[in-house]
Coordinates of N, CA and C in Angstrom, one line a residue:
X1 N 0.8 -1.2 0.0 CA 0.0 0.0 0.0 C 0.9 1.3 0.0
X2 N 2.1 1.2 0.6 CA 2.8 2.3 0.7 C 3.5 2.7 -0.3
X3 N 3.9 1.3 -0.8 CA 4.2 1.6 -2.5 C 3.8 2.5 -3.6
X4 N 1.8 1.9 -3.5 CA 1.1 2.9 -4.5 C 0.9 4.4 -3.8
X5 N 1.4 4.7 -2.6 CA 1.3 6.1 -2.3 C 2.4 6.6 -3.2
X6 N 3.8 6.3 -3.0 CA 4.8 6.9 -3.5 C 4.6 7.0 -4.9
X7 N 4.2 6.6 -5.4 CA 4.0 6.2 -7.0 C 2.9 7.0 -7.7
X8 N 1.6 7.3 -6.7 CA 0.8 8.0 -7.2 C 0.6 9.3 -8.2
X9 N 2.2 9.7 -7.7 CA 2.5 11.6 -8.6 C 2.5 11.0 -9.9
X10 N 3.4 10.6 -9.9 CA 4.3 9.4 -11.0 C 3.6 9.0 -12.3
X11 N 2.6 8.7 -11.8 CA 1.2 7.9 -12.2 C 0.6 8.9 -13.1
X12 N 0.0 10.0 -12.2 CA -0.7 11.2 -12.0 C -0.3 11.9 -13.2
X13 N 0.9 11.9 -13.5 CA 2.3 12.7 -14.5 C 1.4 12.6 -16.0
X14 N 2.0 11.2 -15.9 CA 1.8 10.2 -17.1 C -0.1 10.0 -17.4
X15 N -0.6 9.9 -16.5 CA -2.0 10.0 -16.7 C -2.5 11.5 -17.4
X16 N -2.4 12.4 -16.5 CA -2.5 13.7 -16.9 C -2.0 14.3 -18.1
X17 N -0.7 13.7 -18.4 CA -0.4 14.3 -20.1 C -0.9 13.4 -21.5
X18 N -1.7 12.5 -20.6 CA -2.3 11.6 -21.6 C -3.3 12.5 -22.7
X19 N -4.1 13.5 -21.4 CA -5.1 14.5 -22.1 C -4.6 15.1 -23.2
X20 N -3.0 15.9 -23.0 CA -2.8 16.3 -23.6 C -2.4 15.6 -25.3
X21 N -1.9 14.5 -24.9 CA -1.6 13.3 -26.3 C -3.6 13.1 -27.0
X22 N -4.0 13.4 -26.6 CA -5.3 12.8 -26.6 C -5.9 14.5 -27.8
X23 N -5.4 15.3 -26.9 CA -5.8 16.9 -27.6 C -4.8 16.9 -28.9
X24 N -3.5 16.2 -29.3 CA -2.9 16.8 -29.9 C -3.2 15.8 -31.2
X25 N -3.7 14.7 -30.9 CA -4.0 13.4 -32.0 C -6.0 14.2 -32.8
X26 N -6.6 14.7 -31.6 CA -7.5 15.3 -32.2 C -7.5 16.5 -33.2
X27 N -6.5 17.3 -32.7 CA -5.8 18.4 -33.2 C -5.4 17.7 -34.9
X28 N -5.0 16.9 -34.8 CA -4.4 16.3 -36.1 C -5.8 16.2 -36.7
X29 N -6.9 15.2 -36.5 CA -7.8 15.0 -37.1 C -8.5 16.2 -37.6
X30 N -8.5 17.2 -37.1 CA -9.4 18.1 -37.3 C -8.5 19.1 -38.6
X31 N -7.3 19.1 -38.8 CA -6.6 19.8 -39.7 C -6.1 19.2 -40.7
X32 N -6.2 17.3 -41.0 CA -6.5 16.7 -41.6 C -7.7 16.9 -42.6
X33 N -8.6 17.2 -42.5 CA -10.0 17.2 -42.8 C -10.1 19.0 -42.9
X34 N -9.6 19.8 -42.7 CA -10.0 21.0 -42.7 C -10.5 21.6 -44.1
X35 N -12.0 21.8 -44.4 CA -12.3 22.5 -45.3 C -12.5 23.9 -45.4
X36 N -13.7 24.2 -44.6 CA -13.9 25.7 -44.2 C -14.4 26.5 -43.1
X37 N -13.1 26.1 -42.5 CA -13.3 26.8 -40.8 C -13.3 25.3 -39.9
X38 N -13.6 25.9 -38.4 CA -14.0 24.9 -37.4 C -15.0 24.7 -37.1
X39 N -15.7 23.9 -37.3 CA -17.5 23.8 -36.6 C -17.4 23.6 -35.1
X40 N -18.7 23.7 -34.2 CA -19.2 23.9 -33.4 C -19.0 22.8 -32.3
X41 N -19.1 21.8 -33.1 CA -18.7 20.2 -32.6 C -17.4 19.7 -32.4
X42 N -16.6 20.3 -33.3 CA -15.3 20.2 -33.1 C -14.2 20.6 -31.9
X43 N -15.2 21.9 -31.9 CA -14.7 23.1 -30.2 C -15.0 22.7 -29.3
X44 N -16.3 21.8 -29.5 CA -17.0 21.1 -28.5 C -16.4 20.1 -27.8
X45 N -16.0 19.2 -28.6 CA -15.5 18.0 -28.5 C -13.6 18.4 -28.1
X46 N -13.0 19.4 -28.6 CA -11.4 19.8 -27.8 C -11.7 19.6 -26.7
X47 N -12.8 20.7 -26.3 CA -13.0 21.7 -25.0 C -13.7 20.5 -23.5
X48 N -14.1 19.4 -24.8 CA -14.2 18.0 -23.5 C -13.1 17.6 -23.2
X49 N -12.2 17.3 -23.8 CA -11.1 16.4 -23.2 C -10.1 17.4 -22.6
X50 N -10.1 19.2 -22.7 CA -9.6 20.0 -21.7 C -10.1 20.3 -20.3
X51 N -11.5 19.6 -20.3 CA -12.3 20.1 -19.4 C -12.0 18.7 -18.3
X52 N -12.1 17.7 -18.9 CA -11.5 16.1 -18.0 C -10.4 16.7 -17.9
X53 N -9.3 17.2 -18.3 CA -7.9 17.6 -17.8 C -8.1 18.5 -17.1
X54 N -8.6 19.1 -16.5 CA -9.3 20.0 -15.9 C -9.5 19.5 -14.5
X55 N -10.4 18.5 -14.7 CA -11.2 17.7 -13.4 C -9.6 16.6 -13.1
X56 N -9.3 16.2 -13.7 CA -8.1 15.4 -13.2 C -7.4 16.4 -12.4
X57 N -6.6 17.3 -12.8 CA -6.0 17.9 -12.2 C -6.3 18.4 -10.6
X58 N -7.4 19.1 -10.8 CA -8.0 18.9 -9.0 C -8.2 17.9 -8.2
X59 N -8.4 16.8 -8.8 CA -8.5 16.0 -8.1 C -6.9 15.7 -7.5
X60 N -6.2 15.6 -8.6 CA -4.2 15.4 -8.2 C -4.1 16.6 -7.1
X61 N -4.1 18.0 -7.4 CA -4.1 18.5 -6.8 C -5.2 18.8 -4.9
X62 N -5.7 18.2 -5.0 CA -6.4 18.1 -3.7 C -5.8 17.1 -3.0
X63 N -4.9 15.8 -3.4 CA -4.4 15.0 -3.0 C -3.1 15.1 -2.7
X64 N -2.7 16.1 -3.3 CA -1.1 16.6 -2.7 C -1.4 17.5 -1.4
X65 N -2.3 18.4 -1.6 CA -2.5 19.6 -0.3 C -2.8 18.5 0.9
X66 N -3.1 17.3 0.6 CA -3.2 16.9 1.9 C -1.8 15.6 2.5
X67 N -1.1 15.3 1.3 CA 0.2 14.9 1.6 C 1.4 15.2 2.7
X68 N 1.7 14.4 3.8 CA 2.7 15.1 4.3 C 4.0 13.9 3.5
X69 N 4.2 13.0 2.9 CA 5.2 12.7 2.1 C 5.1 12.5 0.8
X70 N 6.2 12.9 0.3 CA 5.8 12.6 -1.5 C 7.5 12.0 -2.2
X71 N 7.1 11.5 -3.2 CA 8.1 10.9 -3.5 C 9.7 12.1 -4.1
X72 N 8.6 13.5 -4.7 CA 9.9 14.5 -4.9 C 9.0 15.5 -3.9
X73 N 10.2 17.0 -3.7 CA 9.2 17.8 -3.5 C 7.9 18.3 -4.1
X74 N 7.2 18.7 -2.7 CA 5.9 18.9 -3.2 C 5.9 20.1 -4.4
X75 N 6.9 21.3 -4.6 CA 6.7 22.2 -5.0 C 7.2 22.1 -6.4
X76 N 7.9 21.1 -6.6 CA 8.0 20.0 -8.3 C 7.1 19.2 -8.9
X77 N 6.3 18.8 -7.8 CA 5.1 18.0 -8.0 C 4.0 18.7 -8.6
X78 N 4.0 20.0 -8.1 CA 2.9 21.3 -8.4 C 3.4 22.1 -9.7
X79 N 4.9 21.8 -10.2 CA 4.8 22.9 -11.1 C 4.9 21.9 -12.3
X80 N 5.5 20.7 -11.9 CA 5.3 20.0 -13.2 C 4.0 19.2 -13.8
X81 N 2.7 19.3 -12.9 CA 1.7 18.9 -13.0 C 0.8 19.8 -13.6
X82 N 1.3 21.3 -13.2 CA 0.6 22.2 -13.7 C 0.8 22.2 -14.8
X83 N 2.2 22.6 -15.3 CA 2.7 22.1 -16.7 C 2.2 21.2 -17.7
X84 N 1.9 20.4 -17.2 CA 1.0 19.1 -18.3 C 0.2 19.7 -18.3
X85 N -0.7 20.2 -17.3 CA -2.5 20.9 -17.9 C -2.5 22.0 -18.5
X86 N -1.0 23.0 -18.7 CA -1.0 23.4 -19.4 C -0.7 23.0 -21.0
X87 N -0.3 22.6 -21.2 CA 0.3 21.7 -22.9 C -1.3 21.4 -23.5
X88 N -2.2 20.6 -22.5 CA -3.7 20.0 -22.9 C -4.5 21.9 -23.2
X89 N -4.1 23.0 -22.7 CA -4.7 24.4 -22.9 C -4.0 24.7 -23.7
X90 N -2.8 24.5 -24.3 CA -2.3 25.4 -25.8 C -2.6 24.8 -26.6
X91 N -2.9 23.4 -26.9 CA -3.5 22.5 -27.7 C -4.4 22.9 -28.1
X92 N -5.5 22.9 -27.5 CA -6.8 23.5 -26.9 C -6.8 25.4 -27.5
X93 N -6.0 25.8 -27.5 CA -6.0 27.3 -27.8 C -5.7 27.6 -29.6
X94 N -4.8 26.3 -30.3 CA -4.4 26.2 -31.2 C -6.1 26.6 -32.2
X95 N -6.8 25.2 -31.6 CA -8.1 25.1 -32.1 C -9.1 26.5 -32.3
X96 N -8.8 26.9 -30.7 CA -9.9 28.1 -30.6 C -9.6 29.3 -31.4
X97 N -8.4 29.2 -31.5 CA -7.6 30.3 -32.3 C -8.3 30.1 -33.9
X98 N -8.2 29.1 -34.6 CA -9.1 28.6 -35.8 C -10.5 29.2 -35.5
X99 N -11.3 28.9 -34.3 CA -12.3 29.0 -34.4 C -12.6 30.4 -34.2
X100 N -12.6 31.3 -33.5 CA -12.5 33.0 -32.9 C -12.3 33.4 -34.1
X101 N -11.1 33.6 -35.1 CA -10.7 34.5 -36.2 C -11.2 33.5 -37.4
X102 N -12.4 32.6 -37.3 CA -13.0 32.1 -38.8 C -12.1 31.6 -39.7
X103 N -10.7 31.3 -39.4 CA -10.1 30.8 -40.6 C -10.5 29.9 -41.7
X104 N -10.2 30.6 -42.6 CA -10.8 29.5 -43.9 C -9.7 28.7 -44.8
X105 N -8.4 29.2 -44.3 CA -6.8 28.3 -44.9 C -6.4 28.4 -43.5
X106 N -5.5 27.3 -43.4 CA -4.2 27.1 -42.5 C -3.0 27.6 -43.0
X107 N -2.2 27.8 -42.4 CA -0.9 27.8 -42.6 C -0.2 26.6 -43.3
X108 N 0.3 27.1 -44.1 CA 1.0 25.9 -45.0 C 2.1 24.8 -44.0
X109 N 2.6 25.3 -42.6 CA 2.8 24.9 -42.0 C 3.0 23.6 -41.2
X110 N 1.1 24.1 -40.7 CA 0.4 23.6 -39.8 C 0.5 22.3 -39.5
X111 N 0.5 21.3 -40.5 CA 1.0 20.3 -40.5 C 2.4 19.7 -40.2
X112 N 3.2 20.4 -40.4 CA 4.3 20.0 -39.7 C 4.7 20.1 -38.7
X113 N 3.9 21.2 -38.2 CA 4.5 22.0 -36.8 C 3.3 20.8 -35.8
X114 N 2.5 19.8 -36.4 CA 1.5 19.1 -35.4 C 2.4 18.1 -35.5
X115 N 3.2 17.2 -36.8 CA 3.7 16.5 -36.7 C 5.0 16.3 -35.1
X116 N 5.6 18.1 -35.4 CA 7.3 17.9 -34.5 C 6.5 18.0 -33.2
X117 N 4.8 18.5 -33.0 CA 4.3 18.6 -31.5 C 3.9 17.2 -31.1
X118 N 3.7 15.8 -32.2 CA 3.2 15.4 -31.6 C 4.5 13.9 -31.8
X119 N 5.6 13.9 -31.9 CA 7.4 13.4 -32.0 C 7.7 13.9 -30.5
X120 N 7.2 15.4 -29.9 CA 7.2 15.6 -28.6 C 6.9 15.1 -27.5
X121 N 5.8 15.7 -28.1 CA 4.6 14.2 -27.0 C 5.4 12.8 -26.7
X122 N 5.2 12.3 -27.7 CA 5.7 10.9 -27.9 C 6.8 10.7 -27.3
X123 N 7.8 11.7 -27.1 CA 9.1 11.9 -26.8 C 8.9 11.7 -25.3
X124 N 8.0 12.4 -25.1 CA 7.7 13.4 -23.0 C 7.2 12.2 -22.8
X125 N 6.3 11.5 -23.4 CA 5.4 10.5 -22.7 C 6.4 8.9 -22.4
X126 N 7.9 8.7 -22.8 CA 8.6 8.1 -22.3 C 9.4 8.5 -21.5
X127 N 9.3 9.5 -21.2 CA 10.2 10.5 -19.8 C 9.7 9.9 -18.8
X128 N 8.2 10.3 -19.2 CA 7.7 10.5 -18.3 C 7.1 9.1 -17.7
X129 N 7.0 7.8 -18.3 CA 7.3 6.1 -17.9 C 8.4 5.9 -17.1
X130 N 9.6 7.1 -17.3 CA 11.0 6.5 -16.8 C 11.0 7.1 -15.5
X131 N 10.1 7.9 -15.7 CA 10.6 9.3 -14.0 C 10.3 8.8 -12.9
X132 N 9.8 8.1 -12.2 CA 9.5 6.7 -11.1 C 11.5 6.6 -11.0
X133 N 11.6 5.8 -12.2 CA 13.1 5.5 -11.7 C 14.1 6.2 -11.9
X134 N 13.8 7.5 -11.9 CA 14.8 8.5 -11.6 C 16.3 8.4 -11.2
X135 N 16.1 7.9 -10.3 CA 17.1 7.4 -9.0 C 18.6 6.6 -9.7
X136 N 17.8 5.5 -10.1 CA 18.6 4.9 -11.1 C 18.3 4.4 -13.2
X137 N 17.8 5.6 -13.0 CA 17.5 5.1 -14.7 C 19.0 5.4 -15.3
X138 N 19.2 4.6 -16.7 CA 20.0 5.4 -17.4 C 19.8 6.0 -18.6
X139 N 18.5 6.1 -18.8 CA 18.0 6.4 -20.1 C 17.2 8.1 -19.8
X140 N 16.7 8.1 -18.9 CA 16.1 9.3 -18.6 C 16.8 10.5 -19.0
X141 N 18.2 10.7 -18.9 CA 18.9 12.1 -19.2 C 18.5 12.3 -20.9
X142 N 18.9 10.9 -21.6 CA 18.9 11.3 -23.3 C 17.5 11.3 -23.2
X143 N 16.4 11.1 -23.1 CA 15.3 10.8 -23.6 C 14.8 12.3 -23.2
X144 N 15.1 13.0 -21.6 CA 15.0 14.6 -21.9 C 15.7 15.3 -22.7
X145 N 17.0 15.1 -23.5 CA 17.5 15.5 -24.2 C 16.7 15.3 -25.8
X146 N 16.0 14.4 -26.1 CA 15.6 14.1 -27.0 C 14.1 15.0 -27.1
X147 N 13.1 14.8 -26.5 CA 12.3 16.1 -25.9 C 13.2 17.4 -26.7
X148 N 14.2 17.8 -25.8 CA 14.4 19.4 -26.0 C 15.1 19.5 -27.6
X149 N 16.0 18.5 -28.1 CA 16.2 18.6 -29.4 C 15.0 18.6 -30.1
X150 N 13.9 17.9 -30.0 CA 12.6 18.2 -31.2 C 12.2 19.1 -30.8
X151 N 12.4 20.0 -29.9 CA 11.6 21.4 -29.5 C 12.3 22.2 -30.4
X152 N 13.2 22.3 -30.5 CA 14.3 23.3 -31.3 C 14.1 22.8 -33.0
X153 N 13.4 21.8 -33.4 CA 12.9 21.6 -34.5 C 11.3 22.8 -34.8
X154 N 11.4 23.0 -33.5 CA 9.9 24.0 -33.7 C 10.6 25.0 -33.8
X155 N 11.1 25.3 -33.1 CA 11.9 27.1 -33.1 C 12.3 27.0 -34.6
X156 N 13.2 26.2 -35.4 CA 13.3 26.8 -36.5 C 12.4 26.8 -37.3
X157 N 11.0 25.9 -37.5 CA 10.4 25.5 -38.0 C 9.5 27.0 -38.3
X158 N 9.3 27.7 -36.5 CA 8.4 28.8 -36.5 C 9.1 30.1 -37.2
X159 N 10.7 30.0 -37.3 CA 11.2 31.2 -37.9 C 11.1 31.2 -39.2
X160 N 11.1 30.2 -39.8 CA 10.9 29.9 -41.4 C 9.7 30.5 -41.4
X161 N 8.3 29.8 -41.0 CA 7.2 30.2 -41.3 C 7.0 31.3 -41.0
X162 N 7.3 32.1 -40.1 CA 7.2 33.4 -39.8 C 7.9 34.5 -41.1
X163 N 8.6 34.3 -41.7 CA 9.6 35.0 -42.7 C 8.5 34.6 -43.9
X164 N 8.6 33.4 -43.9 CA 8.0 33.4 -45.2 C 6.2 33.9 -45.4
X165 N 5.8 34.3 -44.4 CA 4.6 34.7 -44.1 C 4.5 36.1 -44.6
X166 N 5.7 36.9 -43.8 CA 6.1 38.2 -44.2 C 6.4 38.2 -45.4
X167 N 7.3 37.8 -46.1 CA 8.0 37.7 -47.7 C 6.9 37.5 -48.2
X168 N 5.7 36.7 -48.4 CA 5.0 36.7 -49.0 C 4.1 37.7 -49.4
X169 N 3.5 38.3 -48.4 CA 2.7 39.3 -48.0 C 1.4 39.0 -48.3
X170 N 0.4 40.0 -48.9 CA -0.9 39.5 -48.8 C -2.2 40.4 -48.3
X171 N -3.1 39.8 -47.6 CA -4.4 40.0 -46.5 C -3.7 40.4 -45.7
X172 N -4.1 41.6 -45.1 CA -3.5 41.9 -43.5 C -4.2 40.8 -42.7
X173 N -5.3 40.9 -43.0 CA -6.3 39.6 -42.0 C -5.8 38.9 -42.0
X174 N -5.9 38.0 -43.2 CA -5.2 36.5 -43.5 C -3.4 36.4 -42.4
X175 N -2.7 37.1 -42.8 CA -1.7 37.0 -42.1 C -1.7 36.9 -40.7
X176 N -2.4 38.2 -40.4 CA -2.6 38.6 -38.7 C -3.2 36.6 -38.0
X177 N -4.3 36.4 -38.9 CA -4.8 34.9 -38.3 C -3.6 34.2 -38.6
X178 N -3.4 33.7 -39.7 CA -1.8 32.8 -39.6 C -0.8 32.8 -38.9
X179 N -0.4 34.5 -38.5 CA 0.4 34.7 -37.2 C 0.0 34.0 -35.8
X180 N -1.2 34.5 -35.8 CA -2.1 34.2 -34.6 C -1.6 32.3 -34.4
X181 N -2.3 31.8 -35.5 CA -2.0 30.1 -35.3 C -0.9 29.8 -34.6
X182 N 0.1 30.1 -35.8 CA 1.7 29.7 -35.9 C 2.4 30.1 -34.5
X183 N 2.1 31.0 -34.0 CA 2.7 31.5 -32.4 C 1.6 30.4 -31.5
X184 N 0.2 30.2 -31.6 CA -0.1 29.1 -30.7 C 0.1 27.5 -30.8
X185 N 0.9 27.3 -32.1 CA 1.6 26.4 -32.2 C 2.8 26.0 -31.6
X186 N 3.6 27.0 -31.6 CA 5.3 26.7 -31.9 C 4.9 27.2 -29.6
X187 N 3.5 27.7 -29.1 CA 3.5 27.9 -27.8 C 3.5 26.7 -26.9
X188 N 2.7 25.2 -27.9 CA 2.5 24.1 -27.9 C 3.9 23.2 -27.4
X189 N 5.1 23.5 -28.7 CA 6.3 22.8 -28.7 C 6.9 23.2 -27.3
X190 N 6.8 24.6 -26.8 CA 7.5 25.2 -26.1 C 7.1 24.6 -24.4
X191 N 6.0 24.4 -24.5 CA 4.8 24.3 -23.1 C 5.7 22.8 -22.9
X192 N 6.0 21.4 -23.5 CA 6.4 20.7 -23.6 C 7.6 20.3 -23.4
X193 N 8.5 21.2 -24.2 CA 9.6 21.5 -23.4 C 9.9 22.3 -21.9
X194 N 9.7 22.6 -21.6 CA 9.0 23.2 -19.9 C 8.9 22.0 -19.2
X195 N 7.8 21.2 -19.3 CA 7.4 20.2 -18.8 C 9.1 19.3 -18.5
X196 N 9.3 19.4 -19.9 CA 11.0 18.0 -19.6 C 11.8 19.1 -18.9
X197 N 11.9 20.3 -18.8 CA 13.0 20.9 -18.0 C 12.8 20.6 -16.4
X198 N 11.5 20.9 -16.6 CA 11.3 20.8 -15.0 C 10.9 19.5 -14.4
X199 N 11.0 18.5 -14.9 CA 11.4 16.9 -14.8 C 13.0 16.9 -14.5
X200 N 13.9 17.5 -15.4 CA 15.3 17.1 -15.2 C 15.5 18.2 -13.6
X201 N 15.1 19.7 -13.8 CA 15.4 20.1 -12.6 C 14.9 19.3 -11.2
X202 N 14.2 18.4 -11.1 CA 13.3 17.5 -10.4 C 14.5 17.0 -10.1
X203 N 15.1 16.2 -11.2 CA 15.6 15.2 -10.8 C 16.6 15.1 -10.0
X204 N 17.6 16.7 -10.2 CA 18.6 17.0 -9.9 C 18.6 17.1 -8.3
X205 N 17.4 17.6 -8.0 CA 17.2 18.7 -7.1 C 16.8 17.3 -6.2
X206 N 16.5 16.0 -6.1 CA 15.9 14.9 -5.6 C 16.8 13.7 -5.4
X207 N 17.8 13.4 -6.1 CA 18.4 12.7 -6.4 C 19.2 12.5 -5.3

């Protein structure tokens, strides 16, 4: 029994950014398929699986405020959990962003910048299987390393598209929305990377 206490954050981690994996595979379906704009069902249907990440989160958090042991500090526990429910909100904002400014084209981008968010994902979500064994893993350091190298696939990814947005020129509208996207994209890659920093600062800081 004392086992699954220690283990519970751990759990909680990996459970919790599941939302997020969950928002970024929807995220793909819906830009896959994009004809003219975002319907009503589609926001609807984000805005559920942010709203369960939502309800998870309190519940993790109501269960730490009453913790007097945890397996790292409590105050790592709190920023890196926050962290994941953030990643499931920029996801989540990518969309609303589509939906608020009517977009009728994506960013010629868009698609790739979902691909290197969701090589991320995929990336964090075996961090984050390894982070339990902290203590003694040996894979944990490269695999956050691996995380922050595809993050830096977005950074350049968003400077290109940024230039060529400008160079192109155009719609003030049209651009201003494309900008709009492209910054709540590359806010995605970034949110992600956060999360693995403050896993490795965890680790350091626990170890």
């Amino acid at each position: 029994m004392k086992k699954k206490e220690v283990n519970y954050y751990f759990k909680s981690f990996a459970e919790s950014f599941d939302f997020a994996i969950q928002a970024i595979n929807y995220l793909e379906v819906v830009v896959d398929n994009f004809k003219d704009g975002i319907t009503e069902e589609q926001k609807s249907k984000m805005h559920l699986i942010e709203h369960d990440a939502d309800l998870y989160l309190r519940d993790a958090l109501e269960r730490l405020a009453k913790e007097f042991i945890t397996p790292i500090e409590s105050e790592d526990i709190l920023s890196i959990i926050r962290s994941i429910d953030d990643a499931t909100d920029y996801i989540e904002d990518v969309l609303i962003n589509m939906y608020i400014y009517n977009a009728k084209k994506l960013p010629s981008c868009t698609t790739k910048f979902i691909g290197i968010i969701k090589r991320e994902c995929n990336a964090l979500a075996v961090v984050l299987d390894e982070f339990p064994n902290f203590k003694r893993s040996k894979i944990l350091k490269d695999k956050i390393m691996e995380v922050l190298s595809i993050e830096e696939e977005g950074d350049k990814l968003f400077l290109t598209s940024m230039r060529e947005l400008y160079q192109n020129g155009g719609d003030l509208r049209d651009i201003y929305i494309a900008e709009t996207i492209i910054r709540s994209l590359e806010s995605c890659c970034d949110i992600i990377e956060v999360i693995a920093q403050g896993i490795d600062e965890a680790v350091m800081k626990n170890s």
